[in-house]
Coordinates of C-alpha atoms in Angstrom, one line a residue:
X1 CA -114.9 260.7 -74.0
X2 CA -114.3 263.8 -75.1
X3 CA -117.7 265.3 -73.2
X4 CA -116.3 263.3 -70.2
X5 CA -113.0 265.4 -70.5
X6 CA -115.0 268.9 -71.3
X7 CA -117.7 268.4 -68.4
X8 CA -115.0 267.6 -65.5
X9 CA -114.6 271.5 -64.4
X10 CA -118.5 272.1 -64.2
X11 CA -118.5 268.4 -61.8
X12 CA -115.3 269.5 -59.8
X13 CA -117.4 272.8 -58.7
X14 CA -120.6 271.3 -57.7
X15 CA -118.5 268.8 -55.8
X16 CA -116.2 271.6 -54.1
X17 CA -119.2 273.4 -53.3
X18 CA -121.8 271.4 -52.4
X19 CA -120.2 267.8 -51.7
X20 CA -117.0 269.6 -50.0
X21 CA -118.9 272.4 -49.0
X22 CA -115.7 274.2 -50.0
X23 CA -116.2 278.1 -49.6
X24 CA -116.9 279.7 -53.1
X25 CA -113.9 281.7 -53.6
X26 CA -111.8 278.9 -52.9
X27 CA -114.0 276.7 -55.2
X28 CA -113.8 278.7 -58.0
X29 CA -109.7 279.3 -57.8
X30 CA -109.2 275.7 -57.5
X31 CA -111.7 274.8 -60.8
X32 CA -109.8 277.2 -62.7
X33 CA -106.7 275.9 -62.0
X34 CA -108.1 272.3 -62.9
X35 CA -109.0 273.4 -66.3
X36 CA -106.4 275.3 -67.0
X37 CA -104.5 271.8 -66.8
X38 CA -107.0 270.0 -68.8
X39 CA -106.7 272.3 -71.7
X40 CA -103.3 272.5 -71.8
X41 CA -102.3 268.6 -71.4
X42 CA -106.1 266.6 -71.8
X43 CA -107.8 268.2 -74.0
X44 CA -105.4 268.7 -76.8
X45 CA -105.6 264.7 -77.0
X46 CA -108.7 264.6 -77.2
X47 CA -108.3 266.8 -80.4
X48 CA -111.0 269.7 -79.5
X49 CA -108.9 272.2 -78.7
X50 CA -107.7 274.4 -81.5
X51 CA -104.1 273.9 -82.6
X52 CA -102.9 277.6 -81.3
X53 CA -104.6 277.4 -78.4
X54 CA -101.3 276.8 -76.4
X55 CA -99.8 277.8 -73.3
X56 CA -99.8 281.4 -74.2
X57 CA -103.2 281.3 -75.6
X58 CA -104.4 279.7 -72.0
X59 CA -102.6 282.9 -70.4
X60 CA -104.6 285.3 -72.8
X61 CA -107.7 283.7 -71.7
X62 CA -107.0 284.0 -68.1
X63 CA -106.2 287.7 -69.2
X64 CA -109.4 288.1 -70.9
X65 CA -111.3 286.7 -67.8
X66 CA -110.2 289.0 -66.0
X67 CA -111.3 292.2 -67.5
X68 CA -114.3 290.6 -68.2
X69 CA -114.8 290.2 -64.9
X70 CA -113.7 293.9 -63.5
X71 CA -115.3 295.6 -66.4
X72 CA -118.2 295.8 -65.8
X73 CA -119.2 292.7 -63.4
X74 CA -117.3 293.4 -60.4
X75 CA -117.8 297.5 -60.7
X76 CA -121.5 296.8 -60.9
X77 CA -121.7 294.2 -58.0
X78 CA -119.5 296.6 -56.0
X79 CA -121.7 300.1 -56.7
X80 CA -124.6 298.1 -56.0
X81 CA -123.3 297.2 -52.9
X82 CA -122.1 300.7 -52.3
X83 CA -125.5 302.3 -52.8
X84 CA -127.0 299.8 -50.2
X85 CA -124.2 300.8 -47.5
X86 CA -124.9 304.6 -48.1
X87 CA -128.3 304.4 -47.4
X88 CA -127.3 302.3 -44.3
X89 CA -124.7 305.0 -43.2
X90 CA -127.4 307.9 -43.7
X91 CA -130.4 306.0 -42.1
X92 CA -132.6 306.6 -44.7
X93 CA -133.1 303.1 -45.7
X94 CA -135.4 303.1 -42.0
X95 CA -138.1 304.8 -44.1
X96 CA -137.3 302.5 -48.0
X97 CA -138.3 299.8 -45.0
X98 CA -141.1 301.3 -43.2
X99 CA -142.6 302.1 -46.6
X100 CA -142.5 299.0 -47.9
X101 CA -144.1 297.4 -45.0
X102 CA -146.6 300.1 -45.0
X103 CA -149.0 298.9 -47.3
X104 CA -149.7 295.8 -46.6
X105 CA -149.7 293.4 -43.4
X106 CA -148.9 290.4 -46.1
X107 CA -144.9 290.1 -45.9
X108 CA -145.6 288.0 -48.8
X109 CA -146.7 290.6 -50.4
X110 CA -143.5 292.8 -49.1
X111 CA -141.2 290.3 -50.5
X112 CA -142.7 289.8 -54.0
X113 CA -142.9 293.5 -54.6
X114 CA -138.7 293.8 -53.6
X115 CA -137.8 290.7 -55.9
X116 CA -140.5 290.7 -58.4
X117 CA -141.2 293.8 -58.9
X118 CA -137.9 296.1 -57.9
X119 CA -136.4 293.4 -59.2
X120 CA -137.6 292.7 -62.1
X121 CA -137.1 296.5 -63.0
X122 CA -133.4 296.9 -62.1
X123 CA -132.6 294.0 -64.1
X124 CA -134.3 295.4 -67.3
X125 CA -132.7 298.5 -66.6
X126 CA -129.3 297.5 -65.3
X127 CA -129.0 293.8 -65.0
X128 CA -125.6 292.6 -64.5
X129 CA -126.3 291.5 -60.5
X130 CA -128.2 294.8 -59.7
X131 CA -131.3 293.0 -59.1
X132 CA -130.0 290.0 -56.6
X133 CA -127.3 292.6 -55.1
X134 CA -130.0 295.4 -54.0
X135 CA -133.1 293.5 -53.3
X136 CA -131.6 291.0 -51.7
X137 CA -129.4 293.6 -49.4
X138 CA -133.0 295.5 -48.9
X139 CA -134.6 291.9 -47.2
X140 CA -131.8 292.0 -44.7
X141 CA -132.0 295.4 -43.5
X142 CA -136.4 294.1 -43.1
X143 CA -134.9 291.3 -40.5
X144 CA -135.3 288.4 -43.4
X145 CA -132.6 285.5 -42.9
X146 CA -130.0 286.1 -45.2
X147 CA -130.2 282.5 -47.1
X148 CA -133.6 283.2 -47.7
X149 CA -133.3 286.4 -48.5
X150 CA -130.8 284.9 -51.0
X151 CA -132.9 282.4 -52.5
X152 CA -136.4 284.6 -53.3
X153 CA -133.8 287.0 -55.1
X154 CA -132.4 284.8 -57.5
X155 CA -135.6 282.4 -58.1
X156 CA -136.8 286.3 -59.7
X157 CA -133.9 286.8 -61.4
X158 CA -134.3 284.6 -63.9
X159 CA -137.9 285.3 -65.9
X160 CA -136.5 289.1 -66.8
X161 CA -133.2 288.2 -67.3
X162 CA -133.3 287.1 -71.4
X163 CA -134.4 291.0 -71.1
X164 CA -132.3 292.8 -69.0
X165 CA -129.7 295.7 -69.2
X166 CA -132.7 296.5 -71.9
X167 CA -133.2 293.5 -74.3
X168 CA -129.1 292.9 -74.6
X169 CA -129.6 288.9 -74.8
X170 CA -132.6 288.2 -76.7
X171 CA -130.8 291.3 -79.0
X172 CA -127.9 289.8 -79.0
X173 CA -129.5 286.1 -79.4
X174 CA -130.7 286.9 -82.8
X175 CA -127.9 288.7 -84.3
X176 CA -126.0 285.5 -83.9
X177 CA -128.1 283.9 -86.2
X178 CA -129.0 286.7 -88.1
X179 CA -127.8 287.1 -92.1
X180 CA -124.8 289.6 -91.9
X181 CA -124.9 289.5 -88.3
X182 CA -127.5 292.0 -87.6
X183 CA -131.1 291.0 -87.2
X184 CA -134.1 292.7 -88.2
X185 CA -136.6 294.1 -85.9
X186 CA -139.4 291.3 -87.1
X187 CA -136.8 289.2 -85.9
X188 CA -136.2 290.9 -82.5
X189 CA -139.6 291.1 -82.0
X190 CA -140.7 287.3 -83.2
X191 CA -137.7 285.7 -80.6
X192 CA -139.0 288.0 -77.8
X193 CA -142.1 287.0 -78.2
X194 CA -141.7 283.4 -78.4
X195 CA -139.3 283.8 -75.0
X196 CA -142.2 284.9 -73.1
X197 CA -144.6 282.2 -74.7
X198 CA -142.2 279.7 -73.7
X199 CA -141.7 281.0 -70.2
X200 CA -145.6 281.9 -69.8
X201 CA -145.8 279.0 -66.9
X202 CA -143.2 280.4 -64.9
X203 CA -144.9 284.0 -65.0
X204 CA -147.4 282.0 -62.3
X205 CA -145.2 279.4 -60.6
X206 CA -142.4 281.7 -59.7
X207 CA -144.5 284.2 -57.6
X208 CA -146.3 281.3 -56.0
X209 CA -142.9 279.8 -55.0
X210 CA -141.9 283.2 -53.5
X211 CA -144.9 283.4 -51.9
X212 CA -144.9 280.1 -50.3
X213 CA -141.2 280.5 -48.9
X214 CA -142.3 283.6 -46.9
X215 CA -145.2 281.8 -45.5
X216 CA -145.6 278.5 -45.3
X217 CA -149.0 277.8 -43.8
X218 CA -151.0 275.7 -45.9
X219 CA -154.0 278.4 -45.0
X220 CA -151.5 280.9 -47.0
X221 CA -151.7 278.2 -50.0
X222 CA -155.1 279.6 -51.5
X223 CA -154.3 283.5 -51.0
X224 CA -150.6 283.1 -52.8
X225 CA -152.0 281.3 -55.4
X226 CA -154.4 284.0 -55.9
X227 CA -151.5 286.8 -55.7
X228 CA -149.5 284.5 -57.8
X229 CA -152.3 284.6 -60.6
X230 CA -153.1 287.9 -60.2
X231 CA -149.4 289.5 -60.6
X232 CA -147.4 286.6 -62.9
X233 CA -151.0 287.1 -65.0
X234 CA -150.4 290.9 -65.5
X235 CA -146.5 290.5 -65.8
X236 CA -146.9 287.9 -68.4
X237 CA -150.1 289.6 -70.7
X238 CA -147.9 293.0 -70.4
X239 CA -144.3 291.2 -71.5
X240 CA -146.2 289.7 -74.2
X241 CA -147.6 292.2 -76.3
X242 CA -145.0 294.7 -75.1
X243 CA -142.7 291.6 -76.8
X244 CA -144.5 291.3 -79.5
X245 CA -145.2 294.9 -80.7
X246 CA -142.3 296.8 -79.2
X247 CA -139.4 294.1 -79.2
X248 CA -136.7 293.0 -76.6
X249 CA -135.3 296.7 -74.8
X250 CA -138.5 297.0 -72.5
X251 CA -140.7 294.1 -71.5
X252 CA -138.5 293.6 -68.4
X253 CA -138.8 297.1 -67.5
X254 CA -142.8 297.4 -68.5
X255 CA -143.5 294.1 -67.3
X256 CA -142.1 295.0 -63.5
X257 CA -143.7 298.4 -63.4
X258 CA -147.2 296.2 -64.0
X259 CA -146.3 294.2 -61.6
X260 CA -145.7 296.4 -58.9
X261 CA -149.0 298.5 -60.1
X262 CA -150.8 295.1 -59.9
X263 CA -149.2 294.3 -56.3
X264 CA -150.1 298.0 -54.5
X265 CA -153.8 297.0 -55.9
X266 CA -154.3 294.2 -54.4
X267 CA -152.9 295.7 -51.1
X268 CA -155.2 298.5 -50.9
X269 CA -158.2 296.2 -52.0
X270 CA -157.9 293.0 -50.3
X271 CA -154.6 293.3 -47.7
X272 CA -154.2 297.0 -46.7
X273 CA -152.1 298.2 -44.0
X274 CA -154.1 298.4 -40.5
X275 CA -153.1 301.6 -39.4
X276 CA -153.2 300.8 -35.7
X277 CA -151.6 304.5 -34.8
X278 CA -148.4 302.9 -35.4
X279 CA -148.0 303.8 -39.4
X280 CA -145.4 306.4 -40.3
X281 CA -146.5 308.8 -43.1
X282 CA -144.2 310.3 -44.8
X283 CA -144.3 313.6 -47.1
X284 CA -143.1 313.5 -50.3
X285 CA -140.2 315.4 -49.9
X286 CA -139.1 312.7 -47.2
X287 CA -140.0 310.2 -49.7
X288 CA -137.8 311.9 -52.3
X289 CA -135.1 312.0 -49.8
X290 CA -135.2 308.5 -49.1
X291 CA -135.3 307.0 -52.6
X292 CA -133.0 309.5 -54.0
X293 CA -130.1 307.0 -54.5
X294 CA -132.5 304.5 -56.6
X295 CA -134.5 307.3 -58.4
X296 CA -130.9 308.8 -59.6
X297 CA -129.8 305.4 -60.5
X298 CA -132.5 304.3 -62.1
X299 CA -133.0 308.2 -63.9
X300 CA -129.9 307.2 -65.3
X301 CA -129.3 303.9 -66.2
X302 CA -132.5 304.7 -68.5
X303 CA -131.3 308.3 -69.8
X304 CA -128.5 306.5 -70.7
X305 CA -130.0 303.4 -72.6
X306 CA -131.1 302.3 -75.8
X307 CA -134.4 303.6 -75.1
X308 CA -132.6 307.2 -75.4
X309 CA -130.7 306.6 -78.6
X310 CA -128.9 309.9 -79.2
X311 CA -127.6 309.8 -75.4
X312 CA -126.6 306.1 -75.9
X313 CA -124.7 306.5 -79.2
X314 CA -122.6 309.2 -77.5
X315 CA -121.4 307.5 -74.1
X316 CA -120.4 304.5 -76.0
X317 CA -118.3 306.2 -78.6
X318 CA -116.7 308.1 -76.2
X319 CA -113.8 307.4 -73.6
X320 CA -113.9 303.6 -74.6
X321 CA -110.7 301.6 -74.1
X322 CA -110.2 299.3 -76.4
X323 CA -107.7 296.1 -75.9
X324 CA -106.7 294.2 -79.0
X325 CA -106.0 290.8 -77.4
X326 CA -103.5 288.0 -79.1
X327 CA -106.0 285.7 -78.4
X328 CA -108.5 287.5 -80.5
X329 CA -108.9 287.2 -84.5
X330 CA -107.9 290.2 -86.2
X331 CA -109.7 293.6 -85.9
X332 CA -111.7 292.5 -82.5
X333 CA -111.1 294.2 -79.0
X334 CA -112.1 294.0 -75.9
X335 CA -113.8 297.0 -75.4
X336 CA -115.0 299.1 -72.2
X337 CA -117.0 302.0 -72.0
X338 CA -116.0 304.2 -68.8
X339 CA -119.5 306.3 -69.5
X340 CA -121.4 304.0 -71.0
X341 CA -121.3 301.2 -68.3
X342 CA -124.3 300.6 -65.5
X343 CA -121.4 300.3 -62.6
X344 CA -121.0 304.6 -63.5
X345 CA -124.5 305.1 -63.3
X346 CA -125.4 303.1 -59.9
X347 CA -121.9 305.2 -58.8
X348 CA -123.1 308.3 -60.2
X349 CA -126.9 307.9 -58.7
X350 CA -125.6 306.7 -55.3
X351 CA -123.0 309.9 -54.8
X352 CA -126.0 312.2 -55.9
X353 CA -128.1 310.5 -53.3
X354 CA -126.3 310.6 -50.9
X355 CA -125.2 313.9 -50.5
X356 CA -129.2 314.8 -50.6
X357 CA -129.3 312.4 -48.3
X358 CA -126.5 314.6 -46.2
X359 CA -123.5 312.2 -46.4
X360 CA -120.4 313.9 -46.6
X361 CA -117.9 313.1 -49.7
X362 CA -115.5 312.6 -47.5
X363 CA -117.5 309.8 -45.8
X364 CA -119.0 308.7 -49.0
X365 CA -115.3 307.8 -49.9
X366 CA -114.5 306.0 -46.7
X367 CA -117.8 304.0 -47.5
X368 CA -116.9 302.9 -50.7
X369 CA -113.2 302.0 -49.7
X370 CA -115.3 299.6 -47.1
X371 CA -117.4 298.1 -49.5
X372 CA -114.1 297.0 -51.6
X373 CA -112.5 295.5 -48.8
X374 CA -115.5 293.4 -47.8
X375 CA -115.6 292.3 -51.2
X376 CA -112.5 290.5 -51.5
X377 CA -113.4 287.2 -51.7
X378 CA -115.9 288.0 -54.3
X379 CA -113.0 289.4 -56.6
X380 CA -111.7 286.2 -56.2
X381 CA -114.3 284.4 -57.0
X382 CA -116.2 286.4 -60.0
X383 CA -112.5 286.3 -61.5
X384 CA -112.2 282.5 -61.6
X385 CA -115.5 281.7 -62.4
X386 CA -115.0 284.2 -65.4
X387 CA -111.5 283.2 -66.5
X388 CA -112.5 280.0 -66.0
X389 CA -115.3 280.1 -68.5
X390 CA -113.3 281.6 -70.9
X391 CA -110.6 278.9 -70.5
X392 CA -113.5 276.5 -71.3
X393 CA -114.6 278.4 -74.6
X394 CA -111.7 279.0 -76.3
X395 CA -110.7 275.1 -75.4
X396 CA -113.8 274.2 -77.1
X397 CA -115.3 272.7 -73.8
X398 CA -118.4 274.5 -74.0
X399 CA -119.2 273.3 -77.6
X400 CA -118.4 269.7 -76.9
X401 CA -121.0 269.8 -74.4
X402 CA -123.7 270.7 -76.0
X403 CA -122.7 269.1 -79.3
X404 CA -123.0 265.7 -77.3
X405 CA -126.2 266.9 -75.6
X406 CA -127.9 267.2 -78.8
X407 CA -126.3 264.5 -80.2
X408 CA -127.1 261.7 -77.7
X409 CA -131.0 263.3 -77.3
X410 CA -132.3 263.4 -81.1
X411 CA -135.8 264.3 -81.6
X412 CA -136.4 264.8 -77.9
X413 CA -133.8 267.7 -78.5
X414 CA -136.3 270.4 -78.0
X415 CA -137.1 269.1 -74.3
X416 CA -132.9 269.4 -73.6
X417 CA -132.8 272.8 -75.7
X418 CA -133.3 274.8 -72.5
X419 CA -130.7 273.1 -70.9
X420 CA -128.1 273.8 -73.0
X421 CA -128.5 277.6 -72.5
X422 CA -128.6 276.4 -68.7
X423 CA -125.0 275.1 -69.0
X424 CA -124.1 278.2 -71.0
X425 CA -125.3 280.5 -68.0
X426 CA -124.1 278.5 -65.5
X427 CA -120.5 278.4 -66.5
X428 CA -120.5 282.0 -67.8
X429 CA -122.7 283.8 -65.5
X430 CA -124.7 285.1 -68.5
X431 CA -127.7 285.1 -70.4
X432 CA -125.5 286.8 -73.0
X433 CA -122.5 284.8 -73.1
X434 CA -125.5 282.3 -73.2
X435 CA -126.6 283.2 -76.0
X436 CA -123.4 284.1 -78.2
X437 CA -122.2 280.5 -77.2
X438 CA -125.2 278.4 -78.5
X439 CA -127.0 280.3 -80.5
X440 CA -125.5 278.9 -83.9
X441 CA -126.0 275.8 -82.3
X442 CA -129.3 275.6 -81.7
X443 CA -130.7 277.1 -85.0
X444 CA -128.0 274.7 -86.8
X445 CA -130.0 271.1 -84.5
X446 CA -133.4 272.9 -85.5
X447 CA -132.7 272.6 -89.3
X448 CA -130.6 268.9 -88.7
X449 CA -134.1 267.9 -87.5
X450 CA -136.2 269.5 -90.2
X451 CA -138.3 272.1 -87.8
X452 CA -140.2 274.5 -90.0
X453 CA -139.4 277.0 -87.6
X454 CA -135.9 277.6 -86.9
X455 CA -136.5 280.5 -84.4
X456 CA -138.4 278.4 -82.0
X457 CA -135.7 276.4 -80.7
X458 CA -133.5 279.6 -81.2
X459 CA -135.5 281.2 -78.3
X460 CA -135.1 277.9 -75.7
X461 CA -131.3 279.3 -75.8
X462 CA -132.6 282.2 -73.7
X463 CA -135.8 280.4 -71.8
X464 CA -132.8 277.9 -70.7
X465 CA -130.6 280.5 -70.0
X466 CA -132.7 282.1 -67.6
X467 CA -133.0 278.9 -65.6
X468 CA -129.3 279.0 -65.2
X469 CA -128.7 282.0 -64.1
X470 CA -130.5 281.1 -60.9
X471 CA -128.0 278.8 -59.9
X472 CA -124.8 280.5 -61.7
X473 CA -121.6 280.4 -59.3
X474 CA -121.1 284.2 -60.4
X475 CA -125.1 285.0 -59.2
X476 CA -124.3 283.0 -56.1
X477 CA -121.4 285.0 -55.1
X478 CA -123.2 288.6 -56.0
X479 CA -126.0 286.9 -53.6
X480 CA -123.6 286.2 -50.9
X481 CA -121.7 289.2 -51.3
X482 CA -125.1 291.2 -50.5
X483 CA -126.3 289.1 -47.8
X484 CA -122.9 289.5 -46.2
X485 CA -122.5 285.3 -46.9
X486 CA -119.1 285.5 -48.0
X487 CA -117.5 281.6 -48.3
X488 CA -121.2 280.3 -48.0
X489 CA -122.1 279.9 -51.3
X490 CA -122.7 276.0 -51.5
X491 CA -125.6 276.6 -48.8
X492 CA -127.2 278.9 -51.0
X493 CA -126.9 276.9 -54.1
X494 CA -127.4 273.4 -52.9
X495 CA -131.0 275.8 -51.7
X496 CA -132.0 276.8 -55.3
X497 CA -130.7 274.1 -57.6
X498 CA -134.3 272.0 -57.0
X499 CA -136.2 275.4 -58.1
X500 CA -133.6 275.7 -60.7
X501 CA -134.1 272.1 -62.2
X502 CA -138.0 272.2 -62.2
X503 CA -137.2 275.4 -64.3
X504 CA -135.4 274.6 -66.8
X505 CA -137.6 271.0 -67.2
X506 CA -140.6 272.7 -67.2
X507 CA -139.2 275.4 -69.9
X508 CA -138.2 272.6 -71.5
X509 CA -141.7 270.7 -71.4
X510 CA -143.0 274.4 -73.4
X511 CA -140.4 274.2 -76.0
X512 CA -141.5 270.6 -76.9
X513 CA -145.1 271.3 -76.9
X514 CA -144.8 273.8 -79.9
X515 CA -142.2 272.3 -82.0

């Protein structure tokens, strides 16, 4: 009963939003005011809830929502954005378009290089939305429909995502269950691997799918599953050992630079442009021009990483607010670095951009003040779904979930693994939250159920989380936000939750195989 109780907000939203087709802002407000009222006056009969989690302890969580949800979700969602307009406002993203259509005459091609590739890159660099927000925004201005420009963007934000913003949840994945909190690179380096083996199918499929949704002709069937080979082969071999020698900060980013390498190839060998007089070159310093905003953004969201360490140590132990919450136990804070955060770097990379690009500040002010304004409902939304998930955890939903999940499923556990860091994702909006949520968990079923290896079933967390991030109702609104779908959100989830479900069955098909 209790799991009855706990599940009832993750129900109400699919039904608002896909039975109701209620619009996702007002979804998301309505859920959190739902379960807001089950853990105050349900759940505390049903004895889950901790005894001081009372009316002020509800408020605090609300309160802790929302800053999770400003800093840094809604900052990053909204530079991203902002980038995207600039390059609007100065033209230049004529040429980003021209050149990515340059290359090839396969628009499959075009589209797995923005999602897979791109992609794939800004979410090991940045993550946090970056790579649905700007790829996704980049398929409009190419005259894709915005639904499907929607869906191919967060079917490829899922695979690089237990290693985005450079490793943080397969990092933070095994210092949860690490001795003293803080795991060892052998273990970093074992769990990363084992996230890739466990995804290695989806390396393949997920192209293919891509592929197939920007051109449907069964003649197209044999060349995309050709691509799909070709590039999920090289993404997945170069993730693997990068994994396995180097760890969790870069087989995201390594992985997506193959990717793309592997893509321009096969253009210029077996798909290449035909120049029929109509092909704009461009010189490099044009070229320069036009990617400025990105190459500043991405110069430094990596300068500022952990792949940079002395940089990286300095940003985030300086100008960091700290907020010691009631609801926290004592000595923790909610912290937030004003230098250390992506949303500073996309804002930082955009501003430099765009005054190469000749945008005035003036007008690079009046752009961002835009941006905000369009975003409103997505405030609204990212903040509920946010607070809302916070609600759950400290009501000890979450947990009663996937206590019952793995109680009810026994030895077929490892095939439901996945889908427990599914649920985590989906509720949260991510792969981290994920991961701090169920990590304990899932290493705690592995030794119930006498598995020699622990670390195994560890690593579904993430493979599972991945899956969910697809369909997240905070990933849905950065994609509508970008694809200027505002309210529409049901469409595009009731669109990916099939992809999303042979995902996370097929992840979990992998994790039972080796256990």
């Amino acid at each position: 009963m209790s799991a009855i109780i706990a599940i009832i907000p993750i129900v109400l939203l699919f039904v608002l939003m896909l039975g109701l087709k209620m619009a996702g802002h007002k979804s998301a407000f309505f859920t959190l005011l739902v379960t807001i009222a089950l853990a105050l006056f349900v759940a505390p009969a049903m004895g889950f809830v901790p005894k001081d989690f009372t009316f002020a302890g509800v408020g605090w969580a609300v309160v802790e929502g929302v800053l999770k949800a400003v800093f840094p979700i809604l900052i990053i969602i909204l530079m991203a954005i902002f980038s995207y307009n600039v390059l609007v406002e100065s033209k230049e993203i004529e040429v980003i378009k021209n050149q990515f259509t340059s290359f090839s005459d396969d628009k499959g091609v075009t589209v797995l290089m923005l999602v897979w590739g791109f992609g794939g890159l800004l979410e090991g660099m940045a993550g946090f939305g970056t790579a649905v927000a700007i790829p996704a925004a980049i398929l409009i201005s190419l005259g894709y429909k915005p639904v499907f420009s929607a869906l191919v963007a967060l079917i490829a934000n899922t695979v690089p995502t237990g290693f985005g913003a450079v490793g943080v949840p397969v990092i933070t994945l095994c210092n949860e269950v690490a001795a003293g909190g803080v795991a060892s690179p052998e273990l970093i380096r074992e769990v990363s691997t084992y996230c890739v083996v466990q995804l290695s199918p989806l390396f393949i499929i997920l192209p293919f799918i891509i592929l197939m949704l920007t051109n449907r002709s069964r003649n197209a069937i044999g060349r995309n599953l050709l691509i799909s080979l070709w590039v999920g082969g090289i993404s997945l071999a170069t993730q693997y050992v990068v994994a396995m020698f180097l760890g969790a900060e870069t087989p995201a980013i390594i992985g997506s630079v193959a990717a793309i390498i592997a893509l321009v190839a096969y253009s210029k060998l077996f798909a290449p442009k035909k120049d029929n007089g109509n092909v704009k070159h461009y010189t490099a310093a044009e070229t320069f021009r036009a990617w400025s905003v990105y190459f500043f953004i991405l110069l430094f969201i990596l300068l500022s990483g952990p792949l940079f360490p002395d940089i990286n140590s300095f940003l985030k132990s300086h100008l960091v607010s700290r907020v010691a919450l009631p609801i926290y136990a004592d000595g923790t804070t909610f912290n937030f670095g004003w230098i250390s955060n992506a949303g500073l770097m996309l804002l930082l990379g955009t501003v430099i951009g765009g005054l190469i690009q000749g945008v005035s500040p003036r007008r690079l002010l009046v752009i961002l003040a835009r941006t905000t304004v369009n975003l409103r409902k997505t405030v609204i939304t990212i903040i509920s779904l946010v607070s809302l998930a916070s609600v759950m955890n400290y009501a000890g939903m979450i947990v009663v979930i996937a206590s019952a999940l793995a109680a009810v499923t026994g030895q077929l556990y490892p095939v439901f693994a996945p889908l427990i860091g599914a649920i985590g994702t989906f509720v949260t909006g991510s792969d981290t939250s994920s991961n701090i949520l169920f990590a304990k968990l899932q290493a705690n079923v592995a030794h119930q159920l006498n598995y020699s290896n622990s670390d195994w079933l560890v690593a579904a967390n993430t493979t599972g989380a991945t899956g969910g991030k697809m369909i997240s109702p905070q990933s849905i609104a950065i994609a509508t936000a970008a694809c200027d779908m505002q309210g529409r959100d049901g469409e595009i989830l009731k669109a990916a939750i099939p992809y999303a479900i042979a995902y996370i069955a097929i992840g979990g098909l992998m994790v039972l195989l080796a256990v």
